[in-house]
Short mmCIF file of C-alpha atoms in Angstrom, two decimals:
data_model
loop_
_atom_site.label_atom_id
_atom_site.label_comp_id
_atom_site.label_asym_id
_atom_site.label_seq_id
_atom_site.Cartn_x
_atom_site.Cartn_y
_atom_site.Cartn_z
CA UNK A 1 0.00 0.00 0.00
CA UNK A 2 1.27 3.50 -0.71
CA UNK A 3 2.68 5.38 2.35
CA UNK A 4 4.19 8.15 0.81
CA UNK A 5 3.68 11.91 2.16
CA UNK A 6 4.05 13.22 -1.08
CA UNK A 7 0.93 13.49 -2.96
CA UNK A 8 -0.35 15.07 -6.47
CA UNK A 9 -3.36 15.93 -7.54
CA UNK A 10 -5.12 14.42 -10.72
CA UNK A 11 -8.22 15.33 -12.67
CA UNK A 12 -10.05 13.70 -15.46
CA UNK A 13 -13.27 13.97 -17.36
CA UNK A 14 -16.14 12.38 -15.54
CA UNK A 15 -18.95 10.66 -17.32
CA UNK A 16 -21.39 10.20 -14.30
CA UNK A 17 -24.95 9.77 -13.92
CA UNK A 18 -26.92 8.71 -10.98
CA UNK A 19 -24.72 7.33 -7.70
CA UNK A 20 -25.52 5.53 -4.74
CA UNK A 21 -24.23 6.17 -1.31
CA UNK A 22 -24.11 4.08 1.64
CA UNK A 23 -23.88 4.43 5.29
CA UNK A 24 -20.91 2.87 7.21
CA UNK A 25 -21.03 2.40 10.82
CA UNK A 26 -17.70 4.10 11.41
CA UNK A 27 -19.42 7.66 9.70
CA UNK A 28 -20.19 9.96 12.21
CA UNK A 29 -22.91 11.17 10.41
CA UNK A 30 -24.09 8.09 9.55
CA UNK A 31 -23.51 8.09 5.64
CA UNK A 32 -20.51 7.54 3.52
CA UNK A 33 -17.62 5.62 5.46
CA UNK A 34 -15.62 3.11 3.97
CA UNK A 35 -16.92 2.36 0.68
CA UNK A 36 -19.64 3.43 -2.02
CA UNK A 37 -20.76 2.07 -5.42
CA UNK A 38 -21.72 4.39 -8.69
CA UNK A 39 -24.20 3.00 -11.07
CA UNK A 40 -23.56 3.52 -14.60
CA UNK A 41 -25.58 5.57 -16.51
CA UNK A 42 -28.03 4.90 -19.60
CA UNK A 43 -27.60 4.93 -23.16
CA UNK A 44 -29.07 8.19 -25.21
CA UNK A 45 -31.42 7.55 -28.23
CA UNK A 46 -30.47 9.64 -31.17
CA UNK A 47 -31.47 8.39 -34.64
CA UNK A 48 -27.70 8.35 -36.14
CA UNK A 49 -26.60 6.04 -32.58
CA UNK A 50 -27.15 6.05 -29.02
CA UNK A 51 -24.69 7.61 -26.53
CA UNK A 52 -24.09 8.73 -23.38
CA UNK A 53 -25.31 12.89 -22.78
CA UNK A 54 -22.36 15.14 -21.69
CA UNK A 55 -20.68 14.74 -18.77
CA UNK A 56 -22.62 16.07 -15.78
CA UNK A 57 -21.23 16.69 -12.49
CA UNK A 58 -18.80 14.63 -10.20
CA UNK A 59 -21.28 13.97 -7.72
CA UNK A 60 -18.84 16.05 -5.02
CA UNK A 61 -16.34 13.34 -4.90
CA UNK A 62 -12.54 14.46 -5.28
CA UNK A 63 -9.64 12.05 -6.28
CA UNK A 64 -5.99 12.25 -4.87
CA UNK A 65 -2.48 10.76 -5.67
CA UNK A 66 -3.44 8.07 -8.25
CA UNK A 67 -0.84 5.52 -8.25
CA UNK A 68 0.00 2.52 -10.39
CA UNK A 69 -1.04 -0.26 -8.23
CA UNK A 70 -4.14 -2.48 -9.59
CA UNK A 71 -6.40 -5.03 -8.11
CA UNK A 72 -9.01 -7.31 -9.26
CA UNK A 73 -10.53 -6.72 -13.08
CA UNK A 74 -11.17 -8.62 -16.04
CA UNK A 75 -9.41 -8.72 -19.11
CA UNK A 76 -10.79 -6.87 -22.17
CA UNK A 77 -13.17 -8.27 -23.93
CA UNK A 78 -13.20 -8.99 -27.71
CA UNK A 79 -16.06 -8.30 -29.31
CA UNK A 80 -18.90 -11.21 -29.85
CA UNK A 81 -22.14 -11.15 -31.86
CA UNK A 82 -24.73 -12.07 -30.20
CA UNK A 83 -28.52 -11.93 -31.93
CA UNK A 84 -27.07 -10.23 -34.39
CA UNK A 85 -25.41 -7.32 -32.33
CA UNK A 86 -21.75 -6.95 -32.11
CA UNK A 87 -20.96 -6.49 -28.53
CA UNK A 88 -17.93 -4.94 -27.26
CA UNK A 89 -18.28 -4.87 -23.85
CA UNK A 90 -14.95 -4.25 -21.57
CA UNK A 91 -14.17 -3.50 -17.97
CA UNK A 92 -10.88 -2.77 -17.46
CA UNK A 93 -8.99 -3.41 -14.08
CA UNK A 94 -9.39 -0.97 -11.70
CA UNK A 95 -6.86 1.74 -11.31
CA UNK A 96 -6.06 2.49 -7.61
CA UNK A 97 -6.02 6.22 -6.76
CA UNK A 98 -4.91 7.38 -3.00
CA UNK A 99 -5.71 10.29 -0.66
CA UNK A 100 -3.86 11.21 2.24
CA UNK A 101 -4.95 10.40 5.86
CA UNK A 102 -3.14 12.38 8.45
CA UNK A 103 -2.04 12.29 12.14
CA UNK A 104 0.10 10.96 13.83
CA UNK A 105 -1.82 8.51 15.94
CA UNK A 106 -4.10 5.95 14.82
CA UNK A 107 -7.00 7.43 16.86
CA UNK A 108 -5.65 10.48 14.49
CA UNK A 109 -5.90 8.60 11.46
CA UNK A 110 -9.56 7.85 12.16
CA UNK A 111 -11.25 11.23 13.24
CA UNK A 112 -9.35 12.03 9.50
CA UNK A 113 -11.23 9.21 8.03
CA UNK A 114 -14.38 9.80 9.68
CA UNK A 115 -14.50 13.45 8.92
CA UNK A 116 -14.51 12.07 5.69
CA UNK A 117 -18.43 10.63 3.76
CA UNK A 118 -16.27 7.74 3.09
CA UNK A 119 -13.00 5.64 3.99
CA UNK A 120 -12.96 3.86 0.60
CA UNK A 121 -14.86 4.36 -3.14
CA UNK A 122 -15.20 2.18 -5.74
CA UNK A 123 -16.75 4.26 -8.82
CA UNK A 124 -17.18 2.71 -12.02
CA UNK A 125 -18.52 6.25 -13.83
CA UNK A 126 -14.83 7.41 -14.22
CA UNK A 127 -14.64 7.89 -18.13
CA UNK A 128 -17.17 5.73 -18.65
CA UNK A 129 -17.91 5.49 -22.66
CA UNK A 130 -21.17 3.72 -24.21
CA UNK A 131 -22.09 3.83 -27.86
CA UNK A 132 -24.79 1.83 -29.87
CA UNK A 133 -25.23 1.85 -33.44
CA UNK A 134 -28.31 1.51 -35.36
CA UNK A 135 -29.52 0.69 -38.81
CA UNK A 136 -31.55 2.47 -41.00
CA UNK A 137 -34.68 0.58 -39.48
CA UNK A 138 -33.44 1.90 -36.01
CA UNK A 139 -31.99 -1.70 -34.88
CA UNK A 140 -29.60 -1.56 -32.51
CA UNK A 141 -26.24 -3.44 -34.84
CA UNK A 142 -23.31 -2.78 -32.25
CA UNK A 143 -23.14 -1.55 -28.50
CA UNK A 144 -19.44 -1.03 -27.43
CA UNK A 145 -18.74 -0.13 -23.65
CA UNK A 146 -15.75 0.62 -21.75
CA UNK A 147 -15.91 0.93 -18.05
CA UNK A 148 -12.65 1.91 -16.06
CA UNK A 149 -12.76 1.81 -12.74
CA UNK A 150 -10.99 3.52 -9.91
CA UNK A 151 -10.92 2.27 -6.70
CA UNK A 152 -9.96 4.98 -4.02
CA UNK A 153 -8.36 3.94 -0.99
CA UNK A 154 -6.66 5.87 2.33
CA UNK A 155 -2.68 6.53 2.46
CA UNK A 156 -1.40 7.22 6.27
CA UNK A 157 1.13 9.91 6.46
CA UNK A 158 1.91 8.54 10.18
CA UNK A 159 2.65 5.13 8.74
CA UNK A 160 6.18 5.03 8.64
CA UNK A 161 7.05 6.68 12.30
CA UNK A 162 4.04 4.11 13.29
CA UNK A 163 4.73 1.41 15.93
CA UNK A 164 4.85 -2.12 14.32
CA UNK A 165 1.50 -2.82 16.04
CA UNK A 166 -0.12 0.34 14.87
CA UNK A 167 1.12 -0.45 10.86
CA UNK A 168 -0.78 -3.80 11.73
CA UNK A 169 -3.96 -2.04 12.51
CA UNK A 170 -3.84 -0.01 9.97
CA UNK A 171 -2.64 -3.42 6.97
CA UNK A 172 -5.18 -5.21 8.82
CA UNK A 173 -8.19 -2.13 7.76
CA UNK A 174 -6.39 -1.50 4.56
CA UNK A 175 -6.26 -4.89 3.68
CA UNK A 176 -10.11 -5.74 4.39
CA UNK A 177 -11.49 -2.34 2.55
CA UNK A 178 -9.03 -3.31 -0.01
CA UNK A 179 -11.03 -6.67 -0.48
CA UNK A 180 -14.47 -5.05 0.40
CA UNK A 181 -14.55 -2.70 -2.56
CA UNK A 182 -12.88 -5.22 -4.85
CA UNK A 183 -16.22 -7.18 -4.16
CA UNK A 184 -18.27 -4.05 -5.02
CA UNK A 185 -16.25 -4.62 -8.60
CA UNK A 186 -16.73 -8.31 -9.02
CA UNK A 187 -20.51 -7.95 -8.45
CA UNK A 188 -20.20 -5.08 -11.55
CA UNK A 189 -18.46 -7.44 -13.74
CA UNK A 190 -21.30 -10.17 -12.84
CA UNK A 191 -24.41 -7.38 -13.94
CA UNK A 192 -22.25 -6.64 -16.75
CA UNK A 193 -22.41 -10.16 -17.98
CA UNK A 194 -26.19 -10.35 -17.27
CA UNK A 195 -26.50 -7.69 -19.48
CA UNK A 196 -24.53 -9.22 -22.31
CA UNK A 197 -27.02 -12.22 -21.39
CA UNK A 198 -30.11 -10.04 -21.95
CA UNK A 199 -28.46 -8.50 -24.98
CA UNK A 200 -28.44 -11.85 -26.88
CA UNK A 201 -31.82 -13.25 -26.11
CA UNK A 202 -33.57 -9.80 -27.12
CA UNK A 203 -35.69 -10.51 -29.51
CA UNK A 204 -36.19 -7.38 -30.87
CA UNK A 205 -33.33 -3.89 -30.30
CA UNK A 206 -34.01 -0.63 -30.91
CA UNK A 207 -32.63 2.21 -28.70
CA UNK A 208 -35.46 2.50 -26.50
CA UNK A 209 -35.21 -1.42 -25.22
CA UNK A 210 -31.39 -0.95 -25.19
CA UNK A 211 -32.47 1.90 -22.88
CA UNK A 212 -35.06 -0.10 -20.88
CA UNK A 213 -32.10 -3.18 -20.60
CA UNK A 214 -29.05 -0.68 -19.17
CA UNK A 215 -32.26 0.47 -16.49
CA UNK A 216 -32.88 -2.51 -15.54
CA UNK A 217 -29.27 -3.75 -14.93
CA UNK A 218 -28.72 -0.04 -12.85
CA UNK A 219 -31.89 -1.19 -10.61
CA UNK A 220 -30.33 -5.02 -10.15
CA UNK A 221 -27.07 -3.50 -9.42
CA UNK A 222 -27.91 -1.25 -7.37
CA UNK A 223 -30.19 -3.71 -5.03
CA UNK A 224 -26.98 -6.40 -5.16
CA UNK A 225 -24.32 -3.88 -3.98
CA UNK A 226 -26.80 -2.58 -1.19
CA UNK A 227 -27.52 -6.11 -0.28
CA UNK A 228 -23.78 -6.82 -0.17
CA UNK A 229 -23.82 -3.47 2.14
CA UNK A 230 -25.77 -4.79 4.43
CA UNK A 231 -24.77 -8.39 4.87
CA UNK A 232 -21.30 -7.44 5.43
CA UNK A 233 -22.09 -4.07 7.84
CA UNK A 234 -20.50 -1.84 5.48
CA UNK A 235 -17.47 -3.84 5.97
CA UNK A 236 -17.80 -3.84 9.44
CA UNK A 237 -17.96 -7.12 9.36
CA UNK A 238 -15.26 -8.18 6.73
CA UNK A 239 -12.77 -6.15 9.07
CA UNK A 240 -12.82 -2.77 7.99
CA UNK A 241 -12.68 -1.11 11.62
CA UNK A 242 -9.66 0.37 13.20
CA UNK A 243 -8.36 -0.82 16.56
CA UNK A 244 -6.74 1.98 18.63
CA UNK A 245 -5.35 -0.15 21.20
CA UNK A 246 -2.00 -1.07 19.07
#
């Protein structure tokens, strides 16, 4: 994990849409806290091809000190036909971005984290690009996606003067938000392929079902990530607390 004190800011164009928060037990106000999931967004209907509308805004969220490190993903997909639609459908892995926690203490480190609406993000809206192409019927022929994740995650500037015990705290929380929001992606890559599912079997595709189809998965996403949420306390219950008694 990145411990660095030196940190640089990055910006990039966001292609968001509608994003769901969720309370963590360790949020003093009772939202955000270590983790959140962004639904994507639905395809436009235009008569040339369908696409996403411009870039609205970054629903308040700002990234620090992206770094090179990357965690769970899938490889890029080729593109398949299925029902007669081309499909080119890819997630890429996750990028990792970090923003600094400070304090010296860990009991520091956490009223920095909890002053925070959340210890950990996974948003799958960054530079997210959708496309459909129709015919001159208005059949949907090709729908290409790319989703690139980023995965935000908290760097301690009091790690490396840290006691050995109070580094294992923190690993110990790193390590289980680390796994908690790479969860949050493998249940995106699993609506994803429902999607390509329902893609195939359509019987008929215009832009308006297309529509109706990238809905539906946002709903079904949405209701398995909170699910998740709630099964696993946030996290709470995978490990993402902080003990102050190292």
């Amino acid at each position: 994990m990145s411990t660095s004190d030196d940190v640089s800011r990055t910006s990039s164009s966001l292609w968001t849409t509608v994003s769901g928060e969720v309370a963590h037990p360790d949020s003093p106000r009772g939202g955000g806290g270590p983790g959140r999931f962004a639904r994507l967004g639905p395809l436009g209907t235009n008569p040339q091809s369908a696409g996403l509308p411009h870039p609205q805004s970054p629903s308040g969220h700002h990234m620090l000190a992206a770094d090179a490190e990357r965690i769970v993903g899938a490889a890029p997909t080729k593109p398949m036909v299925r029902g007669g639609v081309v499909l080119n459908i890819t997630i890429n892995t996750p990028k990792v971005s970090t923003f600094r926690i400070g304090g010296p203490t860990l009991a520091d480190a956490k009223r920095a984290l909890d002053q925070r609406d959340e210890w950990g993000l996974y948003d799958a809206t960054q530079n997210f690009r959708s496309t459909a192409d129709v015919d001159g019927t208005g059949k949907v022929v090709s729908v290409t996606m790319e989703i690139n994740p980023v995965i935000s995650l908290p760097a301690w500037s009091g790690y490396r003067s840290a006691t050995k015990d109070q580094q294992a705290s923190w690993d110990a929380m790193y390590h289980a938000l680390q796994a908690h929001e790479n969860r949050h992606h493998q249940i995106q890559l699993d609506c994803v392929e429902t999607l390509k599912q329902e893609l195939a079997v359509a019987k008929t595709l215009d832009a308006d079902t297309l529509n109706r189809l990238i809905e539906k998965l946002q709903t079904s996403a949405q209701e398995k990530q909170d699910a998740y949420d709630r099964s696993s306390g946030h996290g709470a219950a995978e490990g993402v607390v902080l003990k102050l008694d190292a």
